[in-house]
Structures are given as C-alpha cells and as structure tokens.
C-alpha cells in the first residue's frame, strides 16, 4: 500500500492569531492583565498543538487499521495455496453475476473443472507434489482468462471458472483452451515430471435459475465428461 | 515504593512499573472502554515515583495499537517524564515497533516530537 508523506499541518488557529495580535498591540503594553493574558495564550497554544498531535497519531492508527482490514478482506477471498479465488469469493461473484444477468437480460457461463485421477499424483509423488501441481495449474488457467473472468478453487482438485457475458460457443472455446493447456503442461517437482488432464463441465446460465441449480447443472456436465473417460468437455 | 503490575487483556496493555529496577514497561494494545480510568493509577504511580527515583529510569514502550484517548494519556505520561528529565532525572525511553509496519515508525516519530529526553526508536521483528 502506498505510504503517504507527512500530512500538511492544519491552518493556524484563529484564536492563537488573535491572541498574538492582542499581545503585540501597543495599546495593550501597559495593561495590568497583559502578563496573565500572555500566560494563558501560551497555554492555549500548547493545547492546540497537543490536539493536532493527537489527531495525527490517531489518523495514523486508523490508516493502519484500514490497511489491515483490506488485507484481511483479500485473505478472506483468496485460496491460500493457489492464490486464486476461494469458494466464498466464487459464490459471491456467481450470485452477483446472476443478478446482473437478470437485470440486464444477459447471460454468462461457468466451467466446472476437475483434475483426472489426481489422487494418483498425491499417492505416487506425495502431497507436496500435488500442491505444487495445483499451484502451477491455477497460474496457467488464470493466464488464459480475460480480466473480467474469475478463476477459483472450488474444492480439493476442483476448480470453477466464471465467464461473464459469454454464450456457450465462447465458453466451449475457453474450456478447450484450458483442457489442451493442462494436458500439455509438464510440471517438474523434485526431478519428477508431473502431468495431469482435466474434465470440464460447461453450463450456460438461463434466467430464473438459482445459484444452487446453476452449480448442480455445471456439476452434472462435469460428471458426464468424467463418465466418458475424462480429459474432455461436456455440457 | 510498591511495584505496579497489570496483566495484559485484549484491550489493555501489560503494565510493569518496577521502582526497584527503575523499569517502566508498557506493551500490547490499548483501547480500554475507559482509558482515563485505566491510566489514572499508572499516571499517579509515575508522578509519585519520579521525584524519589535516584538511578536511571528505563521506559520501554511497545504498543501495537492505541485508541485516541489512550494516545492522549500516553502523551501526558511522556510529558511528566520529560518534565522530570528537565529537572535532572536520568531517563531513557525506548520505543519498540514492528519492523514490518511502516506507519508504526511514523507514529513513533510523532510521539517523540516536542520531547527533549532521550527517545530511542527501535524496530523489532514481530
């Protein structure tokens, strides 16, 4: 987060200006109250200075709180292993996309992706290898998407991609890009070359669907792809 | 003089005022419901201790967060310490802050401003 330079001091206090002018006025030179007035004026100036100082310190602490809040907000939306959206963020975004699609009579598509026989990677090479592969695949998927798309980790080796403003034709194109990119991805971990394929379910949103229906239909498409042997796309 | 020790809570810092060793320590977070009530006995203890202190006084402050009223109380305590320093007491303030928090260093500088006693600002690993 950008660190700002020290803020400009507040404008000089009007009462301080008035007191200084009163003290400097030759008409008051012999006033018997002048000395007491001067003392009072100095004390008042110190108080104003003190208030400004407390305000600046307090602002600093508040800014820090805001920064930490922003960081926590990001953590709450991110999958800690892969750095892409987590399930909570995906759910929120799909909900928003449904409202937007209904409001503007638009559509969107979602892709449900599941890595084929991923358990084997964990069993054969260990969980660290599996985790490494998940990170690499997440990065790859994200690099193939537009900035308006969201790619997130739905669960263990399951991912979800939300494609706003995308009809099925476009969604299939993205799905095929993902499938072939993952198939040809070779990830090296501890001198072992890891490779995996992915099954993808494509679902286009239709007006009136709830988020649960939307996700269920995406899931059904995904399992169709799985049933037909994996490394393929279904809808 | 009896020491004053307060264990930290979620909203109040650890207070360890040790007259025997001349160590005044405040560390943790400070946002009590009533800061003036919380700091009143601390201020009182320090005001009573300063005139009778004979050796060097080490003031160690490690505060992560202060609400506005706690900030005011702490500034008042620093004022008392500064007055005692001006009267010849040997006082060293060390302000610790988390090295990863840029703003904390700035905040420490704000506390130090207008104070004449030795005020060391030290970064620590959190």
Coordinates of C-alpha atoms in Angstrom, one line a residue:
Chain A
X1 CA 0.0 0.0 0.0
X2 CA 1.4 3.4 -0.9
X3 CA 2.8 5.3 2.1
X4 CA 1.8 8.9 2.1
X5 CA 4.2 11.7 3.2
X6 CA 3.5 13.6 6.4
X7 CA 0.2 15.5 6.0
X8 CA 0.2 19.2 5.7
X9 CA -0.2 21.0 9.1
X10 CA -3.7 22.4 9.8
X11 CA -4.2 26.1 9.2
X12 CA -3.1 28.3 12.1
X13 CA -5.6 28.5 14.8
X14 CA -7.7 31.8 14.6
X15 CA -7.7 32.3 18.4
X16 CA -3.9 32.0 18.5
X17 CA -3.6 34.6 15.8
X18 CA -6.0 36.9 17.7
X19 CA -4.1 36.5 21.0
X20 CA -0.7 37.2 19.3
X21 CA -2.1 40.3 17.7
X22 CA -3.6 41.5 21.0
X23 CA -0.3 41.0 22.8
X24 CA 1.6 42.8 20.0
X25 CA -0.8 45.8 20.0
X26 CA 1.0 48.8 21.5
X27 CA -2.3 49.9 23.1
X28 CA -2.1 47.0 25.5
X29 CA 1.5 47.5 26.5
X30 CA 0.6 48.8 29.9
X31 CA -2.4 46.7 30.5
X32 CA -2.1 45.1 34.0
X33 CA -3.7 41.9 32.7
X34 CA -1.2 41.5 29.8
X35 CA 1.1 39.1 31.7
X36 CA -1.7 36.8 32.7
X37 CA -3.1 37.0 29.2
X38 CA 0.3 36.0 27.8
X39 CA 0.5 33.0 30.1
X40 CA -3.0 32.0 29.1
X41 CA -2.3 32.5 25.5
X42 CA 0.8 30.3 25.6
X43 CA -1.1 27.5 27.4
X44 CA -3.8 27.7 24.8
X45 CA -1.2 27.4 22.0
X46 CA 0.3 24.4 23.6
X47 CA -3.2 22.8 23.9
X48 CA -3.9 23.4 20.2
X49 CA -0.5 21.9 19.3
X50 CA -1.3 18.9 21.5
X51 CA -4.7 18.4 19.9
X52 CA -3.1 18.4 16.4
X53 CA -0.5 15.9 17.5
X54 CA -3.2 13.5 19.0
X55 CA -5.2 13.9 15.7
X56 CA -2.2 13.0 13.6
X57 CA -1.3 9.9 15.7
X58 CA -4.9 8.8 15.7
X59 CA -5.1 9.2 12.0
X60 CA -2.0 7.0 11.6
X61 CA -3.6 4.2 13.7
X62 CA -6.8 4.5 11.8
X63 CA -5.0 4.3 8.4
X64 CA -3.2 1.2 9.7
X65 CA -6.4 -0.4 10.7
X66 CA -7.9 0.3 7.2
X67 CA -4.8 -1.3 5.6
X68 CA -5.0 -4.4 7.7
X69 CA -8.7 -4.6 7.0
X70 CA -8.1 -4.5 3.3
X71 CA -5.5 -7.3 3.7
X72 CA -7.9 -9.4 5.7
X73 CA -10.6 -8.8 3.1
X74 CA -8.2 -10.1 0.5
X75 CA -7.3 -13.2 2.6
X76 CA -11.0 -13.9 3.1
X77 CA -11.5 -14.1 -0.7
X78 CA -8.3 -16.0 -1.7
X79 CA -7.4 -19.6 -1.6
X80 CA -4.2 -19.7 0.4
X81 CA -2.5 -22.5 -1.6
X82 CA -3.1 -21.2 -5.1
X83 CA -3.7 -17.5 -4.7
X84 CA -6.8 -17.7 -6.9
X85 CA -10.4 -17.0 -5.6
X86 CA -11.7 -19.3 -2.9
X87 CA -15.2 -20.9 -2.8
X88 CA -16.6 -18.0 -0.8
X89 CA -15.5 -15.4 -3.4
X90 CA -16.7 -17.6 -6.2
X91 CA -20.1 -18.0 -4.6
X92 CA -20.4 -14.2 -4.2
X93 CA -19.4 -13.5 -7.7
X94 CA -21.8 -16.0 -9.2
X95 CA -24.6 -14.5 -7.1
X96 CA -23.7 -11.0 -8.4
X97 CA -23.5 -12.3 -11.9
X98 CA -27.0 -13.9 -11.7
X99 CA -28.4 -10.5 -10.5
X100 CA -26.6 -8.7 -13.3
X101 CA -27.7 -11.2 -15.9
X102 CA -31.4 -11.0 -14.8
X103 CA -31.3 -7.2 -14.6
X104 CA -29.8 -6.6 -18.0
X105 CA -31.2 -9.7 -19.7
X106 CA -27.7 -11.0 -20.3
X107 CA -26.1 -14.4 -19.9
X108 CA -22.9 -15.9 -18.5
X109 CA -21.3 -19.3 -18.5
X110 CA -19.5 -21.3 -15.9
X111 CA -17.0 -24.1 -16.2
X112 CA -16.6 -26.8 -13.6
X113 CA -13.2 -28.4 -13.8
X114 CA -11.9 -31.5 -12.1
X115 CA -8.4 -32.9 -12.5
X116 CA -8.5 -36.5 -13.6
X117 CA -7.2 -39.2 -11.2
X118 CA -5.4 -36.5 -9.2
X119 CA -5.3 -38.8 -6.1
X120 CA -2.7 -40.8 -8.0
X121 CA -0.4 -37.8 -8.1
X122 CA -0.7 -37.4 -4.3
X123 CA -0.3 -41.2 -3.8
X124 CA 2.7 -41.6 -6.1
X125 CA 4.6 -38.4 -5.5
X126 CA 3.3 -37.0 -2.2
X127 CA 1.1 -34.2 -1.2
X128 CA 3.8 -31.5 -1.7
X129 CA 4.0 -32.6 -5.4
X130 CA 0.2 -32.4 -5.6
X131 CA 0.1 -29.0 -4.1
X132 CA 2.8 -27.8 -6.4
X133 CA 0.9 -29.0 -9.4
X134 CA -2.3 -27.3 -8.2
X135 CA -0.4 -24.0 -8.0
X136 CA 1.0 -24.4 -11.4
X137 CA -2.3 -25.3 -13.0
X138 CA -4.0 -22.4 -11.2
X139 CA -1.5 -20.0 -12.6
X140 CA -1.8 -21.4 -16.1
X141 CA -5.6 -21.2 -16.0
X142 CA -5.5 -17.6 -14.8
X143 CA -3.1 -16.6 -17.6
X144 CA -5.6 -17.9 -20.2
X145 CA -8.5 -15.8 -19.0
X146 CA -9.8 -12.3 -19.5
X147 CA -9.6 -9.9 -16.6
X148 CA -13.4 -9.9 -16.2
X149 CA -13.3 -13.7 -15.7
X150 CA -12.9 -15.3 -12.3
X151 CA -11.0 -18.5 -11.7
X152 CA -11.2 -20.1 -8.3
X153 CA -10.6 -23.3 -6.4
X154 CA -13.9 -24.9 -5.6
X155 CA -12.5 -27.8 -3.5
X156 CA -9.6 -30.2 -3.4
X157 CA -8.7 -30.6 -7.1
X158 CA -11.9 -29.0 -8.4
X159 CA -11.9 -25.5 -10.0
X160 CA -14.6 -23.2 -11.2
X161 CA -14.4 -20.5 -13.9
X162 CA -17.0 -17.8 -14.2
X163 CA -17.2 -16.2 -17.6
X164 CA -19.5 -13.1 -17.7
X165 CA -21.1 -12.1 -20.9
X166 CA -20.2 -15.4 -22.5
X167 CA -22.5 -17.6 -24.6
X168 CA -21.8 -21.4 -24.9
X169 CA -19.7 -21.0 -28.1
X170 CA -17.3 -18.8 -26.2
X171 CA -17.4 -21.0 -23.1
X172 CA -16.5 -24.1 -25.1
X173 CA -13.6 -22.3 -26.7
X174 CA -12.3 -21.3 -23.3
X175 CA -12.9 -24.9 -22.0
X176 CA -10.9 -26.4 -24.9
X177 CA -8.1 -23.9 -24.3
X178 CA -8.0 -25.0 -20.7
X179 CA -8.2 -28.7 -21.5
X180 CA -5.4 -28.6 -24.0
X181 CA -3.2 -26.3 -22.0
X182 CA -3.4 -28.5 -18.9
X183 CA -2.9 -31.7 -21.0
X184 CA 0.4 -30.3 -22.4
X185 CA 1.6 -28.8 -19.1
X186 CA 4.6 -30.5 -17.7
X187 CA 5.4 -29.6 -14.1
X188 CA 8.8 -30.6 -12.6
X189 CA 8.9 -31.3 -8.9
X190 CA 11.9 -32.8 -7.2
X191 CA 13.2 -34.1 -10.6
X192 CA 9.9 -35.8 -11.3
X193 CA 7.8 -34.6 -14.2
X194 CA 4.1 -34.4 -13.3
X195 CA 1.3 -34.4 -15.8
X196 CA -2.4 -34.4 -15.5
X197 CA -5.6 -34.0 -17.6
X198 CA -8.8 -32.3 -16.8
X199 CA -12.5 -32.9 -17.3
X200 CA -14.7 -29.8 -17.8
X201 CA -18.4 -29.3 -17.5
X202 CA -19.8 -26.2 -19.3
X203 CA -23.1 -24.6 -18.2
X204 CA -24.8 -21.6 -19.5
X205 CA -27.0 -19.6 -17.2
X206 CA -30.7 -19.4 -18.0
X207 CA -32.9 -16.8 -16.5
X208 CA -34.7 -18.0 -13.4
X209 CA -32.0 -20.4 -12.2
X210 CA -30.9 -20.2 -8.6
X211 CA -27.2 -20.4 -7.8
X212 CA -27.7 -23.9 -6.5
X213 CA -29.4 -25.1 -9.7
X214 CA -26.6 -23.4 -11.7
X215 CA -23.9 -25.2 -9.8
X216 CA -25.8 -28.5 -9.9
X217 CA -26.1 -28.3 -13.7
X218 CA -22.4 -27.5 -14.0
X219 CA -21.6 -30.4 -11.8
X220 CA -23.8 -32.8 -13.9
X221 CA -22.0 -31.7 -17.0
X222 CA -18.7 -32.3 -15.3
X223 CA -19.6 -35.8 -14.3
X224 CA -20.8 -36.5 -17.8
X225 CA -17.3 -35.6 -19.0
X226 CA -15.8 -37.8 -16.3
X227 CA -18.0 -40.7 -17.1
X228 CA -16.9 -40.6 -20.7
X229 CA -13.3 -41.2 -19.7
X230 CA -12.0 -37.7 -18.6
X231 CA -9.8 -35.3 -20.5
X232 CA -12.9 -34.0 -22.2
X233 CA -15.6 -31.3 -22.2
X234 CA -19.3 -31.9 -21.7
X235 CA -22.4 -29.7 -21.2
Chain B
X1 CA 7.7 2.0 46.7
X2 CA 5.4 -0.8 45.7
X3 CA 5.6 -2.1 42.1
X4 CA 2.5 -1.8 39.9
X5 CA 1.9 -4.7 37.6
X6 CA -1.2 -5.3 35.4
X7 CA -1.5 -8.3 33.2
X8 CA -2.5 -7.6 29.6
X9 CA -6.0 -8.2 28.4
X10 CA -7.5 -8.0 24.8
X11 CA -7.9 -4.3 25.1
X12 CA -5.3 -3.2 27.7
X13 CA -1.5 -3.5 27.6
X14 CA 0.8 -5.1 30.0
X15 CA 1.9 -2.6 32.7
X16 CA 5.0 -3.2 34.7
X17 CA 6.2 -0.4 36.8
X18 CA 9.2 -1.6 38.8
X19 CA 10.6 1.0 41.2
X20 CA 13.4 -1.3 42.4
X21 CA 15.0 -1.7 39.0
X22 CA 13.8 1.6 37.6
X23 CA 11.9 0.0 34.7
X24 CA 8.6 1.3 33.4
X25 CA 7.2 -1.0 30.8
X26 CA 4.1 -0.7 28.7
X27 CA 3.4 -3.2 26.0
X28 CA 0.5 -4.6 24.0
X29 CA -2.7 -2.9 22.7
X30 CA -4.6 -0.2 24.3
X31 CA -8.2 0.5 23.7
X32 CA -10.0 0.2 27.1
X33 CA -13.6 1.2 27.5
X34 CA -12.4 4.0 29.7
X35 CA -8.8 5.0 29.1
X36 CA -8.7 7.8 31.6
X37 CA -9.8 5.4 34.4
X38 CA -7.3 2.8 33.2
X39 CA -4.3 5.2 33.0
X40 CA -5.2 7.2 36.2
X41 CA -3.4 4.8 38.6
X42 CA -0.4 4.5 36.2
X43 CA 0.0 8.2 35.9
X44 CA -0.4 8.6 39.7
X45 CA 2.3 5.9 40.3
X46 CA 4.7 7.6 37.8
X47 CA 4.1 11.0 39.3
X48 CA 4.9 9.7 42.8
X49 CA 7.9 7.7 41.6
X50 CA 9.7 10.4 39.6
X51 CA 10.6 12.7 42.5
X52 CA 12.0 9.9 44.6
X53 CA 13.8 8.0 41.8
X54 CA 17.6 8.0 42.2
X55 CA 19.0 5.8 39.5
X56 CA 18.5 5.8 35.7
X57 CA 14.9 5.1 34.7
X58 CA 14.3 2.9 31.6
X59 CA 11.0 3.4 29.9
X60 CA 10.2 0.6 27.5
X61 CA 7.2 1.1 25.3
X62 CA 5.9 -1.5 22.8
X63 CA 2.4 -0.6 21.8
X64 CA 0.9 -2.0 18.6
X65 CA -2.4 -0.1 18.8
X66 CA -3.7 2.9 20.8
X67 CA -7.1 4.4 20.6
X68 CA -7.4 8.2 20.7
X69 CA -7.9 8.5 24.5
X70 CA -5.0 6.2 25.2
X71 CA -2.9 8.3 22.9
X72 CA -3.7 11.3 25.0
X73 CA -2.9 9.5 28.2
X74 CA 0.4 8.3 26.9
X75 CA 1.4 11.8 25.7
X76 CA 0.6 13.1 29.2
X77 CA 2.8 10.4 30.7
X78 CA 5.6 11.3 28.3
X79 CA 5.1 15.0 29.3
X80 CA 5.6 14.1 33.0
X81 CA 8.7 12.1 32.2
X82 CA 10.0 15.0 30.1
X83 CA 9.5 17.4 32.9
X84 CA 11.4 15.1 35.3
X85 CA 14.2 14.9 32.7
X86 CA 14.4 18.7 32.5
X87 CA 14.7 18.7 36.3
X88 CA 17.8 16.4 36.1
X89 CA 16.4 12.9 36.2
X90 CA 18.2 10.3 34.2
X91 CA 15.6 8.8 31.9
X92 CA 15.8 6.8 28.7
X93 CA 12.7 6.0 26.6
X94 CA 12.9 3.1 24.2
X95 CA 10.0 2.8 21.7
X96 CA 9.7 -0.6 20.0
X97 CA 7.8 -1.0 16.8
X98 CA 7.1 -3.8 14.4
X99 CA 9.6 -3.5 11.6
X100 CA 7.1 -4.7 9.0
X101 CA 4.7 -1.8 9.8
X102 CA 5.8 1.3 8.0
X103 CA 3.3 3.5 9.7
X104 CA 4.4 2.5 13.2
X105 CA 7.8 4.2 12.7
X106 CA 6.0 7.4 11.7
X107 CA 3.7 7.2 14.7
X108 CA 6.7 6.8 17.0
X109 CA 8.2 10.0 15.5
X110 CA 5.0 11.8 16.2
X111 CA 5.2 10.7 19.9
X112 CA 8.9 11.8 20.0
X113 CA 8.2 15.2 18.6
X114 CA 8.5 18.1 21.1
X115 CA 10.1 15.8 23.7
X116 CA 13.7 16.5 24.9
X117 CA 14.5 13.4 26.8
X118 CA 16.5 10.5 25.1
X119 CA 13.9 8.7 23.0
X120 CA 15.2 5.7 21.0
X121 CA 13.0 4.2 18.3
X122 CA 13.8 0.6 17.6
X123 CA 12.4 -1.8 15.1
X124 CA 11.7 -5.3 16.2
X125 CA 10.7 -8.5 14.4
X126 CA 7.1 -9.4 15.1

